[in-house]
Tab-separated table of C-alpha atoms and ligand atoms in Angstrom:
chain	number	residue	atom	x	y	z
A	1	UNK	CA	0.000	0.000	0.000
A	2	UNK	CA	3.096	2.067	0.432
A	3	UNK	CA	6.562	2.913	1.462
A	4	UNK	CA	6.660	3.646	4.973
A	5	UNK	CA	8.722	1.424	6.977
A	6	UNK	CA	6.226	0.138	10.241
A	7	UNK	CA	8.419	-1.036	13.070
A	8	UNK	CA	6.136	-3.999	14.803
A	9	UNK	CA	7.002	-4.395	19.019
A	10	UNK	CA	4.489	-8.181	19.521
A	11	UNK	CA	2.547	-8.167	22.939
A	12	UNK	CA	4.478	-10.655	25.120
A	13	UNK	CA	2.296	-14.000	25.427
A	14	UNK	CA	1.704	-13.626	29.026
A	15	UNK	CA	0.220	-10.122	28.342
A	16	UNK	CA	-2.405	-11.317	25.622
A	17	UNK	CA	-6.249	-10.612	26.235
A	18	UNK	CA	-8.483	-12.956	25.445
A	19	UNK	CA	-11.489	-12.227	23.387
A	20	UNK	CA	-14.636	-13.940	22.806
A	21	UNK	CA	-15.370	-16.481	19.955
A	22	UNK	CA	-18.856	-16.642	20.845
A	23	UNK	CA	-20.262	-13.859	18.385
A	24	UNK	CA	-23.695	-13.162	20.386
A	25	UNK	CA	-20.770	-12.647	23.129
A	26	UNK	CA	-18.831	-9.606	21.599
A	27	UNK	CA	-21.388	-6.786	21.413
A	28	UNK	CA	-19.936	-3.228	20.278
A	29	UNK	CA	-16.505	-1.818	20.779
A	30	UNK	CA	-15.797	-3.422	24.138
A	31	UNK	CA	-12.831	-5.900	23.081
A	32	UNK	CA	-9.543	-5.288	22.057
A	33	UNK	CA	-6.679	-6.424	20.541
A	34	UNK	CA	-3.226	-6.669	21.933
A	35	UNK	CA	-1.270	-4.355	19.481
A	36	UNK	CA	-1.818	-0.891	17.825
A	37	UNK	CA	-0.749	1.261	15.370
A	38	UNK	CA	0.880	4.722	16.300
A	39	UNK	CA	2.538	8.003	14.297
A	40	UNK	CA	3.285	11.013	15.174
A	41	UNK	CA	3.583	14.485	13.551
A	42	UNK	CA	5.785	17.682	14.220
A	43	UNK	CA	5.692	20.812	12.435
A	44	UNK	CA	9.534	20.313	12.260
A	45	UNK	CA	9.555	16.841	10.959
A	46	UNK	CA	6.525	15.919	9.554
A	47	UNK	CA	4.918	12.116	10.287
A	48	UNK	CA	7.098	10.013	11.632
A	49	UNK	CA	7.867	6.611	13.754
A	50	UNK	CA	5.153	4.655	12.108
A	51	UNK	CA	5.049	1.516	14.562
A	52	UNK	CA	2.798	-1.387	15.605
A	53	UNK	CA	3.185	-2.204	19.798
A	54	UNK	CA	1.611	-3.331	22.351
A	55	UNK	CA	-2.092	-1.890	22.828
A	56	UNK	CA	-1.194	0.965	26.220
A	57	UNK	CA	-1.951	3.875	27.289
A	58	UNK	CA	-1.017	6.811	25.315
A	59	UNK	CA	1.325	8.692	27.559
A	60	UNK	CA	-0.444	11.684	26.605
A	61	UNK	CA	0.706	14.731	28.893
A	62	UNK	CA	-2.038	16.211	30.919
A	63	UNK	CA	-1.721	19.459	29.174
A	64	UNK	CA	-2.206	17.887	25.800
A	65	UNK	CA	-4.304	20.097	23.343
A	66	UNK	CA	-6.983	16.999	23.150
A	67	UNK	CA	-7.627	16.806	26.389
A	68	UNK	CA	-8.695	20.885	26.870
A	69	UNK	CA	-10.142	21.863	23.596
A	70	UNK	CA	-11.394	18.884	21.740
A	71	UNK	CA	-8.941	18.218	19.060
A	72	UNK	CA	-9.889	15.461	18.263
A	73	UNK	CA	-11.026	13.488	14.812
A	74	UNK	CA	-11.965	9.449	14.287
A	75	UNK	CA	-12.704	7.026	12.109
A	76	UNK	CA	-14.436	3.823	11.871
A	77	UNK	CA	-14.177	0.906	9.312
A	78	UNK	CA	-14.328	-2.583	9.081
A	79	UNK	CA	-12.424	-5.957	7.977
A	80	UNK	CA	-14.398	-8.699	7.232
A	81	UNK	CA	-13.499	-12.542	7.118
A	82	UNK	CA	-14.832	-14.294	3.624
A	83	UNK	CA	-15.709	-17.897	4.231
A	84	UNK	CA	-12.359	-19.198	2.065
A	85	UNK	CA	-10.497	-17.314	5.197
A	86	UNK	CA	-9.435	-13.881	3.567
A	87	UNK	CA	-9.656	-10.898	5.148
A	88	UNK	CA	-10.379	-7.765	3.177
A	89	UNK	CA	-10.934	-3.919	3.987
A	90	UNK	CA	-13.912	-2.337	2.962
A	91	UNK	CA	-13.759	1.495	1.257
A	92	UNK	CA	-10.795	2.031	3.207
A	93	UNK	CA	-9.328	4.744	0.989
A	94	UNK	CA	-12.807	6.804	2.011
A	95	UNK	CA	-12.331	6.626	5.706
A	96	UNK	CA	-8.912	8.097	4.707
A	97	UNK	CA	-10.284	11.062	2.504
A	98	UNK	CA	-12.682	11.802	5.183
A	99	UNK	CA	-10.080	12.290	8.219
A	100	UNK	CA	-8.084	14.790	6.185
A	101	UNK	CA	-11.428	16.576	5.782
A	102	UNK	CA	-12.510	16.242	9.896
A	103	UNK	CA	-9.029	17.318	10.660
A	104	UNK	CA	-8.750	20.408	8.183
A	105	UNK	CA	-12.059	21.936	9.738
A	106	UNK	CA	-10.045	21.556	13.507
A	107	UNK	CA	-7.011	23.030	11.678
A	108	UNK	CA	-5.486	19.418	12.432
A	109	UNK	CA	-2.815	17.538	10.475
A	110	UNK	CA	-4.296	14.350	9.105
A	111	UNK	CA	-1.677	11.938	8.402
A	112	UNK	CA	-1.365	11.025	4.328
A	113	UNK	CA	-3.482	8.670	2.536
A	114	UNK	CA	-0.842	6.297	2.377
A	115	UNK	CA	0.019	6.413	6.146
A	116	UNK	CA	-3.278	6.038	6.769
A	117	UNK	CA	-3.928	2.705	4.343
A	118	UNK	CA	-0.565	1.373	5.743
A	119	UNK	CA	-0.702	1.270	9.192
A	120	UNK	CA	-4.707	-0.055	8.727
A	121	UNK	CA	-3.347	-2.496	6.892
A	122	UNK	CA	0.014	-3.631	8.601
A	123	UNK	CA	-2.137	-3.506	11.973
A	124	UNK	CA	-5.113	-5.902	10.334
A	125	UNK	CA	-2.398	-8.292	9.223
A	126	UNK	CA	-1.139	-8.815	12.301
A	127	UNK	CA	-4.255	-9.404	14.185
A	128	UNK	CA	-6.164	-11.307	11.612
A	129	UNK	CA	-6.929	-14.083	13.892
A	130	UNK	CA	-8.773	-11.416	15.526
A	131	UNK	CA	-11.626	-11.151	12.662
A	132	UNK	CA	-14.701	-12.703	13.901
A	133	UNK	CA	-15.368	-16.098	12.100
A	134	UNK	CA	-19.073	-15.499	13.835
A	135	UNK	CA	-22.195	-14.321	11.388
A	136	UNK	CA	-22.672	-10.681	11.249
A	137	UNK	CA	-19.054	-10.092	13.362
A	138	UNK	CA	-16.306	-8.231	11.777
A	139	UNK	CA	-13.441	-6.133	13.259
A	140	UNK	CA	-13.956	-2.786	13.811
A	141	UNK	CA	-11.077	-0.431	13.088
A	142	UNK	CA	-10.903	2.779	14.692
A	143	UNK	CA	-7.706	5.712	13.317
A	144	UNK	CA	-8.149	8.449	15.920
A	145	UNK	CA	-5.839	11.363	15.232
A	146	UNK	CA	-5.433	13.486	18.107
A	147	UNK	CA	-3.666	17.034	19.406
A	148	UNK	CA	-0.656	16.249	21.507
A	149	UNK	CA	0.936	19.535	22.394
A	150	UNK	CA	1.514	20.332	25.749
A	151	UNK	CA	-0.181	23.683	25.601
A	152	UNK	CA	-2.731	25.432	27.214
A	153	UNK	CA	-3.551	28.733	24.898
A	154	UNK	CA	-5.882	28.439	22.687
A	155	UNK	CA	-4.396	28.164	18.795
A	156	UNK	CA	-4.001	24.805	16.345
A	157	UNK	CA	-2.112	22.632	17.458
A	158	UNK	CA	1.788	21.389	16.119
A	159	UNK	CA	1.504	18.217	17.086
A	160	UNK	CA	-0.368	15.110	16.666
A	161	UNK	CA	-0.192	11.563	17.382
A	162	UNK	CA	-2.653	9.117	14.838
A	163	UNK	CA	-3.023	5.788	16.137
A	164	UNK	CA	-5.149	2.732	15.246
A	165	UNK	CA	-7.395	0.296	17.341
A	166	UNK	CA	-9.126	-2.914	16.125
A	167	UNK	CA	-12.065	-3.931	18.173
A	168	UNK	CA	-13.729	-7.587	16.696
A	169	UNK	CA	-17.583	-6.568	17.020
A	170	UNK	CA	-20.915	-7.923	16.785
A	171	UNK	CA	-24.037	-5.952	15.620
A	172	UNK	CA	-24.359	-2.164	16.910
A	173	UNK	CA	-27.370	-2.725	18.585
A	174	UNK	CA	-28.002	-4.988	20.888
A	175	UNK	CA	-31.215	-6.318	18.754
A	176	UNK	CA	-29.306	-7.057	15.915
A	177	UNK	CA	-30.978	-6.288	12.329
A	178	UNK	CA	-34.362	-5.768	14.148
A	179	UNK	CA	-36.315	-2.682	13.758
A	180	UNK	CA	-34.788	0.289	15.880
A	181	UNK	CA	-37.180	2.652	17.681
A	182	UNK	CA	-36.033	6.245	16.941
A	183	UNK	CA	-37.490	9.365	18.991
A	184	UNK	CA	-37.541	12.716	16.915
A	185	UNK	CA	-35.414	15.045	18.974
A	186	UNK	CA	-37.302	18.530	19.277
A	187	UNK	CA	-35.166	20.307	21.439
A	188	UNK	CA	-31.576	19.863	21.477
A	189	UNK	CA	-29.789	20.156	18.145
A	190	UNK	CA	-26.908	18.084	16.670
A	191	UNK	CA	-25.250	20.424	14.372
A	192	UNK	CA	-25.369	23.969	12.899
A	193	UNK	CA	-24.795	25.516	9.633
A	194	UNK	CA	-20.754	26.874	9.581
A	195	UNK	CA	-20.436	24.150	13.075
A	196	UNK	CA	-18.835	20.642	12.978
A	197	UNK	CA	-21.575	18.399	11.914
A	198	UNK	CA	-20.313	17.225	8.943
A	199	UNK	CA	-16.455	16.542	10.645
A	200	UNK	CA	-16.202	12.855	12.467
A	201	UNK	CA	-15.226	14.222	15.556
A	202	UNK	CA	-15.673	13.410	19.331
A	203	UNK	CA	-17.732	16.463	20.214
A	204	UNK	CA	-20.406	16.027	17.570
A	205	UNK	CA	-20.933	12.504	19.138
A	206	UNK	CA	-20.873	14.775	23.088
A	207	UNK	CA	-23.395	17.213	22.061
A	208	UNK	CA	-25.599	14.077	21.098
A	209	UNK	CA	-25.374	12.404	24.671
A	210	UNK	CA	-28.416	14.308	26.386
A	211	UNK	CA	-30.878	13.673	24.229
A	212	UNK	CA	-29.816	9.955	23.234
A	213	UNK	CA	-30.236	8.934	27.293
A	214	UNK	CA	-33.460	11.214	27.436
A	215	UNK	CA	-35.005	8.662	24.788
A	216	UNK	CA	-33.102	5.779	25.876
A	217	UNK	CA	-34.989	6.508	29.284
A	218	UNK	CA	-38.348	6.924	27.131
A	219	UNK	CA	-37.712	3.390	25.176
A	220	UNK	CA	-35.812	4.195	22.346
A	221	UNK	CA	-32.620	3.514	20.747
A	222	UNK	CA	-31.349	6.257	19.571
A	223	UNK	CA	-32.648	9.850	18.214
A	224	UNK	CA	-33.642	11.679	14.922
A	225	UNK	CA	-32.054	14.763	14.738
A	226	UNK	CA	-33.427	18.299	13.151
A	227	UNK	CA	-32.156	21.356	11.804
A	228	UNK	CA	-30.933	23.463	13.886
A	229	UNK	CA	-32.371	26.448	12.604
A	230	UNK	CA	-36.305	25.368	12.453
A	231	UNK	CA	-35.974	22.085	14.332
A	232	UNK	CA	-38.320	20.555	10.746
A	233	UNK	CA	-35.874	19.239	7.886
A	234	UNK	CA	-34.707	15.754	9.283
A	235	UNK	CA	-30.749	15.302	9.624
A	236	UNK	CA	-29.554	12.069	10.880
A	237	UNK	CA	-29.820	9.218	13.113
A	238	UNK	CA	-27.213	9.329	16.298
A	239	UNK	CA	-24.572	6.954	14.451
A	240	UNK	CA	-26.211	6.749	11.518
A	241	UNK	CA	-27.267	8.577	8.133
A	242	UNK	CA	-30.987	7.885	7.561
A	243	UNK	CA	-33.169	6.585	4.375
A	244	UNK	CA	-36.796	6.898	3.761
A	245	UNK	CA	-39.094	5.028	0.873
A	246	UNK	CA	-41.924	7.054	0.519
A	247	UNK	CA	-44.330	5.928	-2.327
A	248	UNK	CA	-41.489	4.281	-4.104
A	249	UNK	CA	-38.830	6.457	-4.056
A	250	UNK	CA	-36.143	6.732	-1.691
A	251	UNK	CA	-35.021	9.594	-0.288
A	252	UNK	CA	-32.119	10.501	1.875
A	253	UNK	CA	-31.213	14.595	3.538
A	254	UNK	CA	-28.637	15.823	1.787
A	255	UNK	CA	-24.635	16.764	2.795
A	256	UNK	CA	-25.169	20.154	3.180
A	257	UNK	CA	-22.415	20.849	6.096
A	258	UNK	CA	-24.235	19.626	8.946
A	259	UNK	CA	-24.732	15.753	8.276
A	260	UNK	CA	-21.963	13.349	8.240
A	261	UNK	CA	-20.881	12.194	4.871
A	262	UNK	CA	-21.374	8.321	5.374
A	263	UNK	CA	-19.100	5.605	3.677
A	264	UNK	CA	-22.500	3.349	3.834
A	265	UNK	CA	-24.954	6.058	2.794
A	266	UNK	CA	-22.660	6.822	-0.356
A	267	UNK	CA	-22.619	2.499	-0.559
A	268	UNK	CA	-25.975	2.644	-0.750
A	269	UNK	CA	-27.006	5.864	-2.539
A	270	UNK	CA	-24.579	3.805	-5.340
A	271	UNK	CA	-26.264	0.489	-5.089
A	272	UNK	CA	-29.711	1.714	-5.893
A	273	UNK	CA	-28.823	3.962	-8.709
A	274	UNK	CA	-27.202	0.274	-10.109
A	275	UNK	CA	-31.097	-1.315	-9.194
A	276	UNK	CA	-32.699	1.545	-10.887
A	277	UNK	CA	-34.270	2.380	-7.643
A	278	UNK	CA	-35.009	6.201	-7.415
A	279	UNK	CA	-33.321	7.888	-5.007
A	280	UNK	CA	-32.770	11.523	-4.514
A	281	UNK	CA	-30.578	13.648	-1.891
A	282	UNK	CA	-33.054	16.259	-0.797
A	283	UNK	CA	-34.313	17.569	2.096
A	284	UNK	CA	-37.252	16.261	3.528
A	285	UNK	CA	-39.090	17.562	6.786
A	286	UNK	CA	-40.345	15.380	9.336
A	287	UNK	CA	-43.848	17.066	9.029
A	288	UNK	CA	-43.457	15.153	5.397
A	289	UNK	CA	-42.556	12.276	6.832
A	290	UNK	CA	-45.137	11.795	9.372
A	291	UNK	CA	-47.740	13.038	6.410
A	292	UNK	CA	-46.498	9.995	4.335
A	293	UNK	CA	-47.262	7.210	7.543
A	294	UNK	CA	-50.501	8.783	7.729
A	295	UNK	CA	-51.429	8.179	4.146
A	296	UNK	CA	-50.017	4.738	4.327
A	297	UNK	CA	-47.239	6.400	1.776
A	298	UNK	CA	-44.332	5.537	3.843
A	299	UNK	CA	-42.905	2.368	2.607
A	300	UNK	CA	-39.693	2.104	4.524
A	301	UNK	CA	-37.104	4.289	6.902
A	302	UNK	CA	-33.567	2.828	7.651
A	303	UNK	CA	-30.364	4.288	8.772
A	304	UNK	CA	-27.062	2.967	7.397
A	305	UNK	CA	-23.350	2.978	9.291
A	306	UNK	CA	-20.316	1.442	9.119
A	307	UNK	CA	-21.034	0.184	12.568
A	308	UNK	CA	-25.389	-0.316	12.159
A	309	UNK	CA	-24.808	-1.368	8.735
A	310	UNK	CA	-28.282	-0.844	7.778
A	311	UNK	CA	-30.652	-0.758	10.632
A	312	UNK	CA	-34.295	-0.803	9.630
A	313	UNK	CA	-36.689	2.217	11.227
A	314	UNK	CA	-39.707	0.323	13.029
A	315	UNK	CA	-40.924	3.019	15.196
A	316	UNK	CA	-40.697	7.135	14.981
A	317	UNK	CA	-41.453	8.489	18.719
A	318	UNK	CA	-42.904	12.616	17.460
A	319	UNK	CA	-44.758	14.677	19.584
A	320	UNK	CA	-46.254	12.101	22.223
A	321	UNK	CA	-46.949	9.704	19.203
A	322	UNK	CA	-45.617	6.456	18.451
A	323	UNK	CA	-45.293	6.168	14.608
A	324	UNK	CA	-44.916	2.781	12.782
A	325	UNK	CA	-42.893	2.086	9.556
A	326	UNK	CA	-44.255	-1.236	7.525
A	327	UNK	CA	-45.648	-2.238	10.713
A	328	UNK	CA	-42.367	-2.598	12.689
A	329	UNK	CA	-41.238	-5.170	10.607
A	330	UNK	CA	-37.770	-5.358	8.305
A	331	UNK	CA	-38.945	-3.691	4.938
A	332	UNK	CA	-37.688	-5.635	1.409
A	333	UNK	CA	-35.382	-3.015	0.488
A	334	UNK	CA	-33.731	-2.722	4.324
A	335	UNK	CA	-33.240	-6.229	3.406
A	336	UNK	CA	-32.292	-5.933	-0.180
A	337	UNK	CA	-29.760	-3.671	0.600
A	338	UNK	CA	-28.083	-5.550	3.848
A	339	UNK	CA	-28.215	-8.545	1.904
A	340	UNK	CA	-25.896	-6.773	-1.265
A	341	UNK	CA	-23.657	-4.796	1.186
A	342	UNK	CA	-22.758	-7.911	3.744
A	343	UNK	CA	-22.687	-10.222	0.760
A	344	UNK	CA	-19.821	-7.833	-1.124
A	345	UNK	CA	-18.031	-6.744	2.431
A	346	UNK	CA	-18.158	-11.003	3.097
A	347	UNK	CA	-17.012	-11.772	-0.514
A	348	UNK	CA	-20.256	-13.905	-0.942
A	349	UNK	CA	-20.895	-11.886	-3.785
A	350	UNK	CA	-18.799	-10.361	-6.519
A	351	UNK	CA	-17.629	-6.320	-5.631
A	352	UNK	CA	-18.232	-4.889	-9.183
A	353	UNK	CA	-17.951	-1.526	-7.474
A	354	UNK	CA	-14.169	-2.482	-6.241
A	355	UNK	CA	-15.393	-1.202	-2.662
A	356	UNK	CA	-13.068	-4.235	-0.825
A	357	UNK	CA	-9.174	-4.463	-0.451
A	358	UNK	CA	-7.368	-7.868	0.437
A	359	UNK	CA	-5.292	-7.437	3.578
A	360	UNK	CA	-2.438	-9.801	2.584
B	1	LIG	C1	-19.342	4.238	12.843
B	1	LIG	O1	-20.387	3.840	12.331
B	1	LIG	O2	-18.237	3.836	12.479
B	1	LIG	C2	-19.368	5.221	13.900
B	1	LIG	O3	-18.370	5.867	14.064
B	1	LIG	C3	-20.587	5.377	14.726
B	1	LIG	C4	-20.357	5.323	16.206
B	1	LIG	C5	-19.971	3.985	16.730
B	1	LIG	C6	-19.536	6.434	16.710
């Protein structure tokens, strides 16, 4: 994938976790494995000291930009085991494109594209044993690039450290590919126009945490978020982009600054222009929406993730109400479209888009 030269330090035996097999055991981001990737940046030196050790803790010092003003910017991508015992990356180069775009709204270096692809790849190599033989498992990748400077005045940052963690994970929710229930958040807001929404970074996912344990409380997975500006045109899903079928055509908000430019919404915006299934990026308000369940007009609503894959829409919680979608029950194209995605990120079926990458 490139030329940088990745010094690898293995975990000593006798310092090994051990990590479920059992895939109904390994739920979401809780496991680790033993090594990571780490680089580091300098104004006066540029990236440097690519190296795979032994997963620790960062040494970060307590003054460290991160830690006082945020600077911070993720990822999150998958490998996925084939049946014939390959591994392969899926839309890696994406992930990639989209830290150098997180990090240039925090004024943050993002390491290259081939830094990047190289230490994903050298890491998933050497923990390939670690990719979930289990249905529906995979290993979650996470780059996190983050501000390192000692410094407490408020400027952008000189120094950075990227690292890598692999996490082997089962489905995002805890119900697997059942039908989420989704509460339409009316007061807090996500994202504004000119904010952050649209970069993958930790405080988007902060501002979200009030409102996602207010529902959680109320029986709901996760939230629908609005506009900020006159709480109607429908956003996103808290880790997810969101999809709705209304009278045959699917529609989908679209990246206007605010809403995070998903690797799986573009995955599927591309698979149903190759079905011929209409689908438009346009803004939709949820006043629409809740006009097109009450004429029977809406067909389907999913959200779609790198982790959630694609997680049908059963239930919309609005103003007191609870809403059904296809009467709670996984819609044909929610299933359609898991069935295509899995099949090419599992090699079951052939990847005419080129989306996966062997790890060798
Ligand atoms: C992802 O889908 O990769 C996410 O980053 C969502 C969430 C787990 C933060």
């Amino acid at each position: 994938m490139s030329d940088w030269k990745i010094e690898i330090e293995r975990c000593p035996e006798d310092r090994r976790g051990a990590i479920p097999t059992d895939g109904s055991k390994l739920g979401f981001g809780r496991h680790f494995t033993d090594h990571m990737f780490v680089a580091s940046f300098r104004r006066d030196g540029g990236w440097q000291d690519p190296r795979i050790v032994p997963r620790d803790s960062l040494g970060l010092d307590p003054a460290a930009m991160v830690l006082h003003y945020g600077l911070e910017v993720f990822e999150g991508l998958k490998a996925y085991r084939s049946a014939e015992d390959t591994i392969h990356l899926f839309r890696w180069r994406m992930n990639a494109e989209r830290m150098r775009r997180s990090a240039e709204r925090l004024v943050m270096e993002a390491p290259p594209i081939d830094l990047f692809g190289a230490g994903v790849e050298a890491l998933v190599s050497l923990e390939k044993d670690a990719v979930p033989r289990a249905e529906g498992c995979s290993l979650y990748i996470r780059p996190t690039l983050v501000a390192s400077d000692p410094f407490l005045g408020v400027r952008p940052a000189d120094e950075f450290m990227f690292y890598v963690l692999c996490s082997p994970v089962g489905a995002y929710y805890a119900s697997g590919f059942q039908p989420t229930r989704i509460l339409v958040e009316q007061h807090d807001v996500r994202a504004a126009e000119g904010g952050l929404g649209e970069a993958k970074t930790g405080a988007n996912y902060a501002a979200s945490l009030r409102a996602q344990r207010r529902a959680q409380k109320a029986g709901y997975n996760q939230v629908l978020w609005l506009d900020a500006k006159e709480h109607r045109y429908v956003e996103e899903v808290g880790t997810s982009n969101i999809f709705f079928q209304i009278d045959g055509k699917v529609i989908t908000p679209p990246l206007g600054g605010t809403i995070l430019p998903g690797v799986t919404r573009d995955s599927v915006i591309r698979l149903l222009k190759s079905w011929d299934v209409p689908v438009v990026e346009e803004r939709i308000t949820i006043d629409e929406v809740m006009a097109a369940a009450a004429a029977g007009t809406l067909e389907e609503a999913f959200g779609t993730g790198t982790a959630a894959v694609i997680s049908p829409v059963g239930v919309f919680g609005y103003e007191g109400q609870d809403v059904e979608v296809n009467g709670a029950q996984v819609g044909p194209l929610a299933q359609r479209l898991y069935d295509a995605l899995t099949g090419i990120q599992y090699q079951r079926e052939p990847d005419p888009f080129e989306w996966t990458t062997p790890v060798p």
